[in-house]
Amino acid sequence: MKKPFIKMGLCLSLALGLIPTMPTIVEASKSCKTKEECNAIISEAQDQISEIKGRESKLQDEIEIVEGDMGTTVQKISQTESAISEFEKKISQKETEIKSGEEEAKRLDEEVEALKKVVAQRMHMSQRFSRGNLVLQMLSESNSLVDFIRQLRVINHFAQSDAQSMDELSLLVSQQQALLATLKVQQQELAESKDSLEKERETLDAYQQKLEQQKRDLAKQMQELESERLSASEIIEIAEEQKKILEQTPPPPVSSGNSSSNGSSSSGGVVTGSGFMIPLARGYVSCEFMCYSNHTGIDLANYGDTSTPVYAAQAGTVIRAGWHSAYGNHVMITHNINGKTMTTVYAHMHSAPYVSVGQQVARGTQLGTMGNTGNSFGAHLHFEMYEGYYNYPHAVNPRKYINFPSSW
């Protein structure tokens, strides 16, 4: 069964600072045998509640700081992602420009190659004839002096045109290569800026995860404080009920070995000298004391039979009888064994208890039937024993007082 309260005095190590360890809450087992002692327990528990509320306020401030940092971080992440998106667009644009530039450079290279071929052919023709022979050939082939001059001008024109075209193409090629180099440098710079932003985003993501973990830790600590506050309130309630009982009639003393009973009793299972009996009419032990963490009782079951009677293990006075979110339908009884106070708890009963607060019961009085109410998983009786008044989690192993066989 999951326990209703958490032990007080936890040392809370906050992610953003340390809250000093506070004194543990007053223990209900500190002899509340008079009204004055009960009042002292109530006063001390009230002081603890006030102190816990102060710690809760500080924790809430820490949570608000973390939430503020989370909001700022989320905003920065959004801005970084927008910047990365813009850089990706610019990089894509540069890639398009580079592709276009490379195509232009290829076209220019093709023009240069074509011009080289034309020039090469003309140079080849020129090499076949010397300058003098070429002039003589042109003169012999010309019909007149005017025709000779015209042919000579044409040859000079082609020579000058080829030289000019080569110069222009060479300049264009150089300019295009310089443009491509610039574009590639710009592309590299954009890529580096994008990489830098992506690293920044990774850092922000990690910081956001750290803040989320801090918030979870603080929320858990807040829950623990709330459990401590509820535990203190529970102690006040129990002390108030004990005080009311003390104002009426103190529980009758029970001598060791007294086995008188006003109701049905279990078969055997009583350790000589203790006087406590097995509180379930029939069954077996389904989960031992501390069979898992914080299991401060022993579970008794009878194959899911919710009609199985639950008995008072010893004579005493009922101090709790009703509903609890963890215990479900339950009963608490205080016992006066040769002047020693003890308390027993009977939890998860099927229906409302058959007894009421302040009622004095004999050993074997039926309190209800085994059930599956509250924080329970399967019908059983969760039975706890305390040396003194109820003081979770300082229960003792019921086997110290009761002999539980394998089945009965």
mmCIF file of C-alpha atoms in Angstrom:
data_model
loop_
_atom_site.group_PDB
_atom_site.id
_atom_site.type_symbol
_atom_site.label_atom_id
_atom_site.label_comp_id
_atom_site.label_asym_id
_atom_site.label_seq_id
_atom_site.Cartn_x
_atom_site.Cartn_y
_atom_site.Cartn_z
ATOM 1 C CA MET A 1 0.000 0.000 0.000
ATOM 2 C CA LYS A 2 1.152 3.504 -0.750
ATOM 3 C CA LYS A 3 1.618 5.489 2.456
ATOM 4 C CA PRO A 4 -0.570 8.517 3.214
ATOM 5 C CA PHE A 5 2.242 10.727 4.457
ATOM 6 C CA ILE A 6 5.926 11.388 3.775
ATOM 7 C CA LYS A 7 8.490 11.631 6.557
ATOM 8 C CA MET A 8 9.208 15.199 7.635
ATOM 9 C CA GLY A 9 12.556 16.946 7.646
ATOM 10 C CA LEU A 10 13.693 16.190 4.093
ATOM 11 C CA CYS A 11 16.805 18.090 3.045
ATOM 12 C CA LEU A 12 15.721 19.780 -0.155
ATOM 13 C CA SER A 13 18.587 20.470 -2.571
ATOM 14 C CA LEU A 14 17.139 22.967 -5.006
ATOM 15 C CA ALA A 15 18.489 23.336 -8.531
ATOM 16 C CA LEU A 16 18.786 27.111 -8.113
ATOM 17 C CA GLY A 17 19.728 27.268 -4.440
ATOM 18 C CA LEU A 18 19.612 25.410 -1.126
ATOM 19 C CA ILE A 19 16.873 25.604 1.473
ATOM 20 C CA PRO A 20 18.237 24.755 4.930
ATOM 21 C CA THR A 21 17.176 21.492 6.499
ATOM 22 C CA MET A 22 14.369 22.156 8.950
ATOM 23 C CA PRO A 23 13.571 20.272 12.183
ATOM 24 C CA THR A 24 11.481 17.156 11.787
ATOM 25 C CA ILE A 25 7.816 17.414 12.638
ATOM 26 C CA VAL A 26 6.627 16.617 16.130
ATOM 27 C CA GLU A 27 6.066 12.912 16.689
ATOM 28 C CA ALA A 28 2.601 11.925 17.870
ATOM 29 C CA SER A 29 4.175 9.171 19.955
ATOM 30 C CA LYS A 30 5.652 11.786 22.310
ATOM 31 C CA SER A 31 3.334 10.855 25.107
ATOM 32 C CA CYS A 32 0.041 12.630 24.574
ATOM 33 C CA LYS A 33 -1.369 11.252 27.803
ATOM 34 C CA THR A 34 -2.780 14.543 29.099
ATOM 35 C CA LYS A 35 -4.685 17.421 27.521
ATOM 36 C CA GLU A 36 -1.669 19.688 28.092
ATOM 37 C CA GLU A 37 0.642 17.320 26.229
ATOM 38 C CA CYS A 38 -1.865 17.047 23.374
ATOM 39 C CA ASN A 39 -2.080 20.853 23.229
ATOM 40 C CA ALA A 40 1.736 21.055 23.046
ATOM 41 C CA ILE A 41 1.794 18.591 20.139
ATOM 42 C CA ILE A 42 -0.927 20.585 18.363
ATOM 43 C CA SER A 43 0.940 23.878 18.910
ATOM 44 C CA GLU A 44 4.219 22.466 17.632
ATOM 45 C CA ALA A 45 2.518 20.947 14.571
ATOM 46 C CA GLN A 46 0.857 24.299 13.838
ATOM 47 C CA ASP A 47 4.279 25.977 13.981
ATOM 48 C CA GLN A 48 5.568 23.346 11.559
ATOM 49 C CA ILE A 49 2.685 24.078 9.168
ATOM 50 C CA SER A 50 3.509 27.792 9.266
ATOM 51 C CA GLU A 51 7.187 27.066 8.568
ATOM 52 C CA ILE A 52 6.278 24.675 5.724
ATOM 53 C CA LYS A 53 4.084 27.327 4.117
ATOM 54 C CA GLY A 54 7.082 29.684 4.183
ATOM 55 C CA ARG A 55 9.211 27.085 2.412
ATOM 56 C CA GLU A 56 6.407 26.488 -0.099
ATOM 57 C CA SER A 57 6.369 30.237 -0.834
ATOM 58 C CA LYS A 58 10.138 30.218 -1.484
ATOM 59 C CA LEU A 59 9.794 27.189 -3.722
ATOM 60 C CA GLN A 60 7.008 28.904 -5.650
ATOM 61 C CA ASP A 61 9.325 31.892 -6.210
ATOM 62 C CA GLU A 62 11.996 29.502 -7.527
ATOM 63 C CA ILE A 63 9.452 27.870 -9.846
ATOM 64 C CA GLU A 64 8.399 31.275 -11.209
ATOM 65 C CA ILE A 65 12.049 32.185 -11.885
ATOM 66 C CA VAL A 66 12.595 28.916 -13.761
ATOM 67 C CA GLU A 67 9.371 29.398 -15.735
ATOM 68 C CA GLY A 68 10.519 32.934 -16.653
ATOM 69 C CA ASP A 69 13.869 31.590 -17.855
ATOM 70 C CA MET A 70 12.048 28.916 -19.827
ATOM 71 C CA GLY A 71 9.900 31.561 -21.540
ATOM 72 C CA THR A 72 12.976 33.611 -22.456
ATOM 73 C CA THR A 73 14.792 30.517 -23.722
ATOM 74 C CA VAL A 74 11.843 29.416 -25.861
ATOM 75 C CA GLN A 75 11.732 32.914 -27.376
ATOM 76 C CA LYS A 76 15.476 32.806 -28.142
ATOM 77 C CA ILE A 77 15.088 29.368 -29.712
ATOM 78 C CA SER A 78 12.300 30.718 -31.927
ATOM 79 C CA GLN A 79 14.440 33.702 -32.970
ATOM 80 C CA THR A 80 17.413 31.445 -33.685
ATOM 81 C CA GLU A 81 15.315 29.094 -35.801
ATOM 82 C CA SER A 82 13.998 32.096 -37.792
ATOM 83 C CA ALA A 83 17.574 33.299 -38.368
ATOM 84 C CA ILE A 84 18.620 29.798 -39.478
ATOM 85 C CA SER A 85 15.710 29.750 -41.919
ATOM 86 C CA GLU A 86 16.808 33.117 -43.360
ATOM 87 C CA PHE A 87 20.376 31.876 -43.771
ATOM 88 C CA GLU A 88 19.124 28.764 -45.513
ATOM 89 C CA LYS A 89 17.237 30.968 -47.984
ATOM 90 C CA LYS A 90 20.347 33.089 -48.601
ATOM 91 C CA ILE A 91 22.495 29.989 -49.047
ATOM 92 C CA SER A 92 19.983 28.621 -51.555
ATOM 93 C CA GLN A 93 20.044 31.926 -53.414
ATOM 94 C CA LYS A 94 23.858 31.891 -53.527
ATOM 95 C CA GLU A 95 23.810 28.331 -54.796
ATOM 96 C CA THR A 96 21.498 29.457 -57.604
ATOM 97 C CA GLU A 97 23.814 32.392 -58.399
ATOM 98 C CA ILE A 98 26.850 30.133 -58.385
ATOM 99 C CA LYS A 99 25.130 27.654 -60.680
ATOM 100 C CA SER A 100 24.212 30.481 -63.081
ATOM 101 C CA GLY A 101 27.764 31.833 -62.881
ATOM 102 C CA GLU A 102 29.233 28.436 -63.601
ATOM 103 C CA GLU A 103 26.965 28.086 -66.643
ATOM 104 C CA GLU A 104 28.072 31.519 -67.883
ATOM 105 C CA ALA A 105 31.708 30.613 -67.288
ATOM 106 C CA LYS A 106 31.180 27.417 -69.280
ATOM 107 C CA ARG A 107 29.647 29.392 -72.149
ATOM 108 C CA LEU A 108 32.562 31.813 -72.166
ATOM 109 C CA ASP A 109 35.009 28.937 -72.135
ATOM 110 C CA GLU A 110 33.236 27.510 -75.204
ATOM 111 C CA GLU A 111 33.472 30.876 -77.003
ATOM 112 C CA VAL A 112 37.172 31.102 -76.177
ATOM 113 C CA GLU A 113 37.712 27.611 -77.524
ATOM 114 C CA ALA A 114 35.771 28.427 -80.724
ATOM 115 C CA LEU A 115 37.744 31.649 -81.257
ATOM 116 C CA LYS A 116 40.964 29.794 -80.607
ATOM 117 C CA LYS A 117 40.057 27.386 -83.381
ATOM 118 C CA VAL A 118 39.323 30.222 -85.866
ATOM 119 C CA VAL A 119 42.510 32.044 -84.968
ATOM 120 C CA ALA A 120 44.443 28.818 -85.210
ATOM 121 C CA GLN A 121 43.132 28.208 -88.717
ATOM 122 C CA ARG A 122 44.053 31.721 -89.813
ATOM 123 C CA MET A 123 47.461 31.420 -88.218
ATOM 124 C CA HIS A 124 47.899 28.133 -90.033
ATOM 125 C CA MET A 125 47.083 29.839 -93.338
ATOM 126 C CA SER A 126 49.454 32.677 -92.502
ATOM 127 C CA GLN A 127 52.248 30.238 -91.728
ATOM 128 C CA ARG A 128 51.921 28.728 -95.220
ATOM 129 C CA PHE A 129 52.947 32.013 -96.658
ATOM 130 C CA SER A 130 55.462 34.522 -95.532
ATOM 131 C CA ARG A 131 54.347 38.090 -95.251
ATOM 132 C CA GLY A 132 56.155 38.979 -98.460
ATOM 133 C CA ASN A 133 54.807 36.034 -100.417
ATOM 134 C CA LEU A 134 51.318 36.740 -99.186
ATOM 135 C CA VAL A 135 51.528 40.325 -100.373
ATOM 136 C CA LEU A 136 52.920 39.239 -103.733
ATOM 137 C CA GLN A 137 50.182 36.606 -104.082
ATOM 138 C CA MET A 138 47.514 39.189 -103.259
ATOM 139 C CA LEU A 139 49.080 41.641 -105.730
ATOM 140 C CA SER A 140 49.151 39.047 -108.486
ATOM 141 C CA GLU A 141 45.596 37.984 -107.827
ATOM 142 C CA SER A 142 44.266 41.536 -107.625
ATOM 143 C CA ASN A 143 42.654 42.993 -110.718
ATOM 144 C CA SER A 144 43.751 46.466 -109.807
ATOM 145 C CA LEU A 145 45.597 48.429 -107.203
ATOM 146 C CA VAL A 146 42.291 49.265 -105.588
ATOM 147 C CA ASP A 147 41.414 45.562 -105.309
ATOM 148 C CA PHE A 148 44.840 44.869 -103.769
ATOM 149 C CA ILE A 149 44.387 47.555 -101.123
ATOM 150 C CA ARG A 150 40.884 46.257 -100.320
ATOM 151 C CA GLN A 151 42.154 42.691 -99.774
ATOM 152 C CA LEU A 152 44.996 43.938 -97.608
ATOM 153 C CA ARG A 153 42.572 45.916 -95.461
ATOM 154 C CA VAL A 154 40.378 42.845 -95.005
ATOM 155 C CA ILE A 155 43.313 40.782 -93.795
ATOM 156 C CA ASN A 156 44.384 43.505 -91.337
ATOM 157 C CA HIS A 157 40.803 43.891 -90.150
ATOM 158 C CA PHE A 158 40.518 40.173 -89.322
ATOM 159 C CA ALA A 159 43.811 40.237 -87.508
ATOM 160 C CA GLN A 160 42.800 43.215 -85.403
ATOM 161 C CA SER A 161 39.320 41.728 -84.766
ATOM 162 C CA ASP A 162 40.768 38.417 -83.612
ATOM 163 C CA ALA A 163 43.139 40.168 -81.222
ATOM 164 C CA GLN A 164 40.355 42.387 -79.852
ATOM 165 C CA SER A 165 37.977 39.430 -79.395
ATOM 166 C CA MET A 166 40.620 37.460 -77.577
ATOM 167 C CA ASP A 167 41.296 40.379 -75.248
ATOM 168 C CA GLU A 168 37.583 40.871 -74.538
ATOM 169 C CA LEU A 169 36.980 37.184 -73.923
ATOM 170 C CA SER A 170 40.011 36.944 -71.657
ATOM 171 C CA LEU A 171 38.702 39.884 -69.619
ATOM 172 C CA LEU A 172 35.219 38.339 -69.368
ATOM 173 C CA VAL A 173 36.688 35.001 -68.278
ATOM 174 C CA SER A 174 38.775 36.708 -65.582
ATOM 175 C CA GLN A 175 35.750 38.685 -64.345
ATOM 176 C CA GLN A 176 33.574 35.568 -64.294
ATOM 177 C CA GLN A 177 36.179 33.604 -62.358
ATOM 178 C CA ALA A 178 36.485 36.459 -59.833
ATOM 179 C CA LEU A 179 32.676 36.565 -59.468
ATOM 180 C CA LEU A 180 32.501 32.817 -58.884
ATOM 181 C CA ALA A 181 35.262 33.017 -56.279
ATOM 182 C CA THR A 182 33.376 35.804 -54.469
ATOM 183 C CA LEU A 183 30.100 33.872 -54.573
ATOM 184 C CA LYS A 184 31.761 30.757 -53.152
ATOM 185 C CA VAL A 185 33.335 32.787 -50.342
ATOM 186 C CA GLN A 186 29.935 34.290 -49.550
ATOM 187 C CA GLN A 187 28.370 30.823 -49.622
ATOM 188 C CA GLN A 188 31.010 29.538 -47.207
ATOM 189 C CA GLU A 189 30.463 32.484 -44.859
ATOM 190 C CA LEU A 190 26.701 31.893 -44.878
ATOM 191 C CA ALA A 191 27.224 28.180 -44.176
ATOM 192 C CA GLU A 192 29.528 28.998 -41.274
ATOM 193 C CA SER A 193 26.984 31.471 -39.862
ATOM 194 C CA LYS A 194 24.266 28.832 -40.164
ATOM 195 C CA ASP A 195 26.457 26.244 -38.404
ATOM 196 C CA SER A 196 27.107 28.744 -35.616
ATOM 197 C CA LEU A 197 23.370 29.358 -35.190
ATOM 198 C CA GLU A 198 22.641 25.626 -35.170
ATOM 199 C CA LYS A 199 25.195 25.163 -32.395
ATOM 200 C CA GLU A 200 23.564 28.028 -30.508
ATOM 201 C CA ARG A 201 20.182 26.366 -30.972
ATOM 202 C CA GLU A 202 21.589 23.076 -29.616
ATOM 203 C CA THR A 203 22.907 24.974 -26.585
ATOM 204 C CA LEU A 204 19.516 26.610 -26.068
ATOM 205 C CA ASP A 205 17.739 23.255 -26.453
ATOM 206 C CA ALA A 206 20.013 21.728 -23.811
ATOM 207 C CA TYR A 207 19.395 24.690 -21.501
ATOM 208 C CA GLN A 208 15.659 24.361 -22.036
ATOM 209 C CA GLN A 209 15.820 20.670 -21.076
ATOM 210 C CA LYS A 210 17.825 21.603 -17.979
ATOM 211 C CA LEU A 211 15.198 24.183 -16.995
ATOM 212 C CA GLU A 212 12.406 21.664 -17.552
ATOM 213 C CA GLN A 213 14.212 19.186 -15.276
ATOM 214 C CA GLN A 214 14.665 21.920 -12.656
ATOM 215 C CA LYS A 215 10.955 22.681 -12.844
ATOM 216 C CA ARG A 216 10.109 18.985 -12.412
ATOM 217 C CA ASP A 217 12.468 18.779 -9.413
ATOM 218 C CA LEU A 218 10.951 21.896 -7.839
ATOM 219 C CA ALA A 219 7.426 20.587 -8.447
ATOM 220 C CA LYS A 220 8.382 17.312 -6.765
ATOM 221 C CA GLN A 221 9.805 19.204 -3.788
ATOM 222 C CA MET A 222 6.593 21.226 -3.621
ATOM 223 C CA GLN A 223 4.620 17.970 -3.489
ATOM 224 C CA GLU A 224 6.863 16.711 -0.693
ATOM 225 C CA LEU A 225 6.286 19.910 1.276
ATOM 226 C CA GLU A 226 2.567 19.584 0.714
ATOM 227 C CA SER A 227 2.742 16.011 2.032
ATOM 228 C CA GLU A 228 4.630 17.271 5.098
ATOM 229 C CA ARG A 229 1.986 19.940 5.643
ATOM 230 C CA LEU A 230 -0.797 17.361 5.297
ATOM 231 C CA SER A 231 1.079 15.082 7.705
ATOM 232 C CA ALA A 232 1.264 17.904 10.249
ATOM 233 C CA SER A 233 -2.453 18.565 9.784
ATOM 234 C CA GLU A 234 -3.115 14.855 10.291
ATOM 235 C CA ILE A 235 -1.132 14.869 13.531
ATOM 236 C CA ILE A 236 -3.146 17.856 14.755
ATOM 237 C CA GLU A 237 -6.366 16.026 13.898
ATOM 238 C CA ILE A 238 -5.256 12.852 15.695
ATOM 239 C CA ALA A 239 -4.065 14.832 18.716
ATOM 240 C CA GLU A 240 -7.399 16.648 18.851
ATOM 241 C CA GLU A 241 -9.232 13.323 18.758
ATOM 242 C CA GLN A 242 -6.948 11.881 21.448
ATOM 243 C CA LYS A 243 -7.587 14.964 23.571
ATOM 244 C CA LYS A 244 -11.359 14.477 23.229
ATOM 245 C CA ILE A 245 -10.983 10.855 24.281
ATOM 246 C CA LEU A 246 -8.854 11.893 27.276
ATOM 247 C CA GLU A 247 -11.562 14.380 28.243
ATOM 248 C CA GLN A 248 -13.982 11.459 28.374
ATOM 249 C CA THR A 249 -12.734 8.130 29.717
ATOM 250 C CA PRO A 250 -9.159 6.811 29.340
ATOM 251 C CA PRO A 251 -8.859 3.404 27.630
ATOM 252 C CA PRO A 252 -9.182 0.511 30.064
ATOM 253 C CA PRO A 253 -5.932 -1.307 30.876
ATOM 254 C CA VAL A 254 -5.422 -4.731 29.369
ATOM 255 C CA SER A 255 -3.338 -7.304 31.230
ATOM 256 C CA SER A 256 -0.840 -9.433 29.359
ATOM 257 C CA GLY A 257 -2.442 -12.604 28.146
ATOM 258 C CA ASN A 258 -5.991 -11.285 28.521
ATOM 259 C CA SER A 259 -7.890 -13.077 25.788
ATOM 260 C CA SER A 260 -11.444 -11.991 26.547
ATOM 261 C CA SER A 261 -13.456 -11.123 23.481
ATOM 262 C CA ASN A 262 -16.892 -9.709 22.704
ATOM 263 C CA GLY A 263 -16.811 -10.907 19.103
ATOM 264 C CA SER A 264 -15.522 -13.659 16.868
ATOM 265 C CA SER A 265 -11.800 -14.386 17.083
ATOM 266 C CA SER A 266 -9.259 -15.970 14.776
ATOM 267 C CA SER A 267 -7.898 -19.446 15.232
ATOM 268 C CA GLY A 268 -4.722 -19.206 17.309
ATOM 269 C CA GLY A 269 -1.894 -16.989 16.155
ATOM 270 C CA VAL A 270 -1.445 -15.266 19.563
ATOM 271 C CA VAL A 271 2.060 -14.964 21.050
ATOM 272 C CA THR A 272 2.037 -15.828 24.741
ATOM 273 C CA GLY A 273 2.325 -12.697 26.835
ATOM 274 C CA SER A 274 1.331 -10.140 24.179
ATOM 275 C CA GLY A 275 -2.386 -10.731 24.030
ATOM 276 C CA PHE A 276 -2.693 -9.631 20.355
ATOM 277 C CA MET A 277 -4.576 -11.829 17.916
ATOM 278 C CA ILE A 278 -4.538 -12.145 14.125
ATOM 279 C CA PRO A 279 -6.956 -9.415 12.940
ATOM 280 C CA LEU A 280 -8.289 -11.346 9.911
ATOM 281 C CA ALA A 281 -10.627 -14.291 10.456
ATOM 282 C CA ARG A 282 -9.110 -16.493 7.741
ATOM 283 C CA GLY A 283 -6.280 -16.117 5.273
ATOM 284 C CA TYR A 284 -2.538 -15.841 4.765
ATOM 285 C CA VAL A 285 0.227 -13.197 4.648
ATOM 286 C CA SER A 286 0.345 -11.745 1.115
ATOM 287 C CA CYS A 287 3.010 -9.070 1.746
ATOM 288 C CA GLU A 288 5.399 -8.920 4.684
ATOM 289 C CA PHE A 289 6.368 -5.828 6.684
ATOM 290 C CA MET A 290 8.588 -3.640 4.399
ATOM 291 C CA CYS A 291 8.168 -6.091 1.508
ATOM 292 C CA TYR A 292 8.691 -2.951 -0.572
ATOM 293 C CA SER A 293 9.796 0.595 0.224
ATOM 294 C CA ASN A 294 7.648 2.368 2.864
ATOM 295 C CA HIS A 295 5.368 -0.642 3.351
ATOM 296 C CA THR A 296 5.069 -0.138 7.114
ATOM 297 C CA GLY A 297 2.551 -2.868 7.747
ATOM 298 C CA ILE A 298 1.750 -6.471 6.911
ATOM 299 C CA ASP A 299 -0.858 -7.450 4.300
ATOM 300 C CA LEU A 300 -3.290 -10.234 5.083
ATOM 301 C CA ALA A 301 -5.453 -11.727 2.305
ATOM 302 C CA ASN A 302 -8.077 -14.404 1.794
ATOM 303 C CA TYR A 303 -8.286 -14.979 -1.957
ATOM 304 C CA GLY A 304 -10.272 -11.784 -2.604
ATOM 305 C CA ASP A 305 -13.178 -12.731 -0.296
ATOM 306 C CA THR A 306 -14.506 -9.305 0.781
ATOM 307 C CA SER A 307 -16.835 -10.935 3.314
ATOM 308 C CA THR A 308 -13.871 -12.052 5.465
ATOM 309 C CA PRO A 309 -14.295 -10.468 8.937
ATOM 310 C CA VAL A 310 -11.702 -8.023 10.312
ATOM 311 C CA TYR A 311 -11.251 -8.091 14.101
ATOM 312 C CA ALA A 312 -9.714 -5.806 16.701
ATOM 313 C CA ALA A 313 -6.356 -7.390 17.545
ATOM 314 C CA GLN A 314 -6.661 -6.256 21.184
ATOM 315 C CA ALA A 315 -9.031 -4.351 23.441
ATOM 316 C CA GLY A 316 -8.785 -0.584 23.231
ATOM 317 C CA THR A 317 -10.383 2.718 22.195
ATOM 318 C CA VAL A 318 -11.195 3.673 18.597
ATOM 319 C CA ILE A 319 -9.446 6.953 17.695
ATOM 320 C CA ARG A 320 -10.110 6.909 13.928
ATOM 321 C CA ALA A 321 -12.943 5.307 11.995
ATOM 322 C CA GLY A 322 -13.896 6.346 8.489
ATOM 323 C CA TRP A 323 -12.464 7.175 5.085
ATOM 324 C CA HIS A 324 -8.909 8.145 4.111
ATOM 325 C CA SER A 325 -7.605 8.677 0.558
ATOM 326 C CA ALA A 326 -4.774 6.156 1.078
ATOM 327 C CA TYR A 327 -6.148 3.854 3.804
ATOM 328 C CA GLY A 328 -9.679 3.806 2.382
ATOM 329 C CA ASN A 329 -12.193 2.560 4.952
ATOM 330 C CA HIS A 330 -10.054 2.151 8.051
ATOM 331 C CA VAL A 331 -9.973 2.016 11.836
ATOM 332 C CA MET A 332 -7.269 3.059 14.333
ATOM 333 C CA ILE A 333 -7.339 1.739 17.894
ATOM 334 C CA THR A 334 -5.172 2.735 20.864
ATOM 335 C CA HIS A 335 -4.414 0.075 23.474
ATOM 336 C CA ASN A 336 -3.226 0.329 27.068
ATOM 337 C CA ILE A 337 -1.131 -2.805 27.628
ATOM 338 C CA ASN A 338 0.106 -2.851 31.247
ATOM 339 C CA GLY A 339 0.462 0.931 31.146
ATOM 340 C CA LYS A 340 2.119 0.935 27.701
ATOM 341 C CA THR A 341 0.283 2.699 24.863
ATOM 342 C CA MET A 342 0.092 0.972 21.481
ATOM 343 C CA THR A 343 -1.864 1.697 18.322
ATOM 344 C CA THR A 344 -3.143 -0.627 15.588
ATOM 345 C CA VAL A 345 -4.386 0.308 12.104
ATOM 346 C CA TYR A 346 -6.814 -1.684 9.938
ATOM 347 C CA ALA A 347 -6.972 -0.379 6.326
ATOM 348 C CA HIS A 348 -8.748 -0.952 2.973
ATOM 349 C CA MET A 349 -11.898 -2.459 4.513
ATOM 350 C CA HIS A 350 -14.768 -3.213 2.156
ATOM 351 C CA SER A 351 -17.409 -0.963 3.687
ATOM 352 C CA ALA A 352 -17.628 1.771 6.316
ATOM 353 C CA PRO A 353 -16.302 0.651 9.736
ATOM 354 C CA TYR A 354 -18.712 -1.065 12.126
ATOM 355 C CA VAL A 355 -17.321 0.994 15.038
ATOM 356 C CA SER A 356 -17.051 4.741 15.736
ATOM 357 C CA VAL A 357 -14.508 7.154 17.249
ATOM 358 C CA GLY A 358 -14.394 7.002 21.049
ATOM 359 C CA GLN A 359 -15.918 3.526 21.193
ATOM 360 C CA GLN A 360 -14.181 1.058 23.491
ATOM 361 C CA VAL A 361 -13.854 -2.356 21.892
ATOM 362 C CA ALA A 362 -12.795 -5.761 23.154
ATOM 363 C CA ARG A 363 -10.287 -7.994 21.457
ATOM 364 C CA GLY A 364 -12.042 -9.842 18.619
ATOM 365 C CA THR A 365 -14.704 -7.167 18.066
ATOM 366 C CA GLN A 366 -15.526 -7.112 14.354
ATOM 367 C CA LEU A 367 -14.496 -3.819 12.761
ATOM 368 C CA GLY A 368 -15.649 -4.589 9.211
ATOM 369 C CA THR A 369 -14.633 -6.899 6.372
ATOM 370 C CA MET A 370 -11.530 -7.196 4.208
ATOM 371 C CA GLY A 371 -11.686 -4.977 1.111
ATOM 372 C CA ASN A 372 -9.975 -3.026 -1.636
ATOM 373 C CA THR A 373 -10.650 0.656 -0.861
ATOM 374 C CA GLY A 374 -8.278 3.621 -0.910
ATOM 375 C CA ASN A 375 -4.842 3.203 -2.448
ATOM 376 C CA SER A 376 -5.115 -0.558 -2.788
ATOM 377 C CA PHE A 377 -4.553 -3.136 -5.528
ATOM 378 C CA GLY A 378 -6.595 -6.211 -4.728
ATOM 379 C CA ALA A 379 -8.712 -7.082 -1.705
ATOM 380 C CA HIS A 380 -6.666 -7.473 1.505
ATOM 381 C CA LEU A 381 -6.247 -6.093 5.025
ATOM 382 C CA HIS A 382 -3.315 -3.756 5.582
ATOM 383 C CA PHE A 383 -2.431 -4.026 9.286
ATOM 384 C CA GLU A 384 -0.013 -1.676 11.086
ATOM 385 C CA MET A 385 1.244 -1.573 14.694
ATOM 386 C CA TYR A 386 2.843 1.356 16.573
ATOM 387 C CA GLU A 387 4.511 1.342 19.974
ATOM 388 C CA GLY A 388 2.858 4.514 21.235
ATOM 389 C CA TYR A 389 0.337 6.622 19.349
ATOM 390 C CA TYR A 390 0.005 6.557 15.560
ATOM 391 C CA ASN A 391 3.215 8.008 14.164
ATOM 392 C CA TYR A 392 3.773 7.093 10.515
ATOM 393 C CA PRO A 393 6.249 5.876 9.328
ATOM 394 C CA HIS A 394 7.586 4.635 12.673
ATOM 395 C CA ALA A 395 5.566 1.424 12.713
ATOM 396 C CA VAL A 396 6.899 -1.888 14.043
ATOM 397 C CA ASN A 397 6.705 -5.307 12.453
ATOM 398 C CA PRO A 398 3.446 -6.929 13.665
ATOM 399 C CA ARG A 399 5.314 -10.258 13.868
ATOM 400 C CA LYS A 400 6.964 -8.820 16.966
ATOM 401 C CA TYR A 401 3.629 -9.305 18.746
ATOM 402 C CA ILE A 402 1.643 -11.768 16.644
ATOM 403 C CA ASN A 403 2.544 -15.214 15.323
ATOM 404 C CA PHE A 404 1.348 -15.409 11.702
ATOM 405 C CA PRO A 405 1.379 -18.999 10.383
ATOM 406 C CA SER A 406 1.514 -19.755 6.659
ATOM 407 C CA SER A 407 -2.291 -19.812 6.705
ATOM 408 C CA TRP A 408 -5.055 -19.999 9.312
#
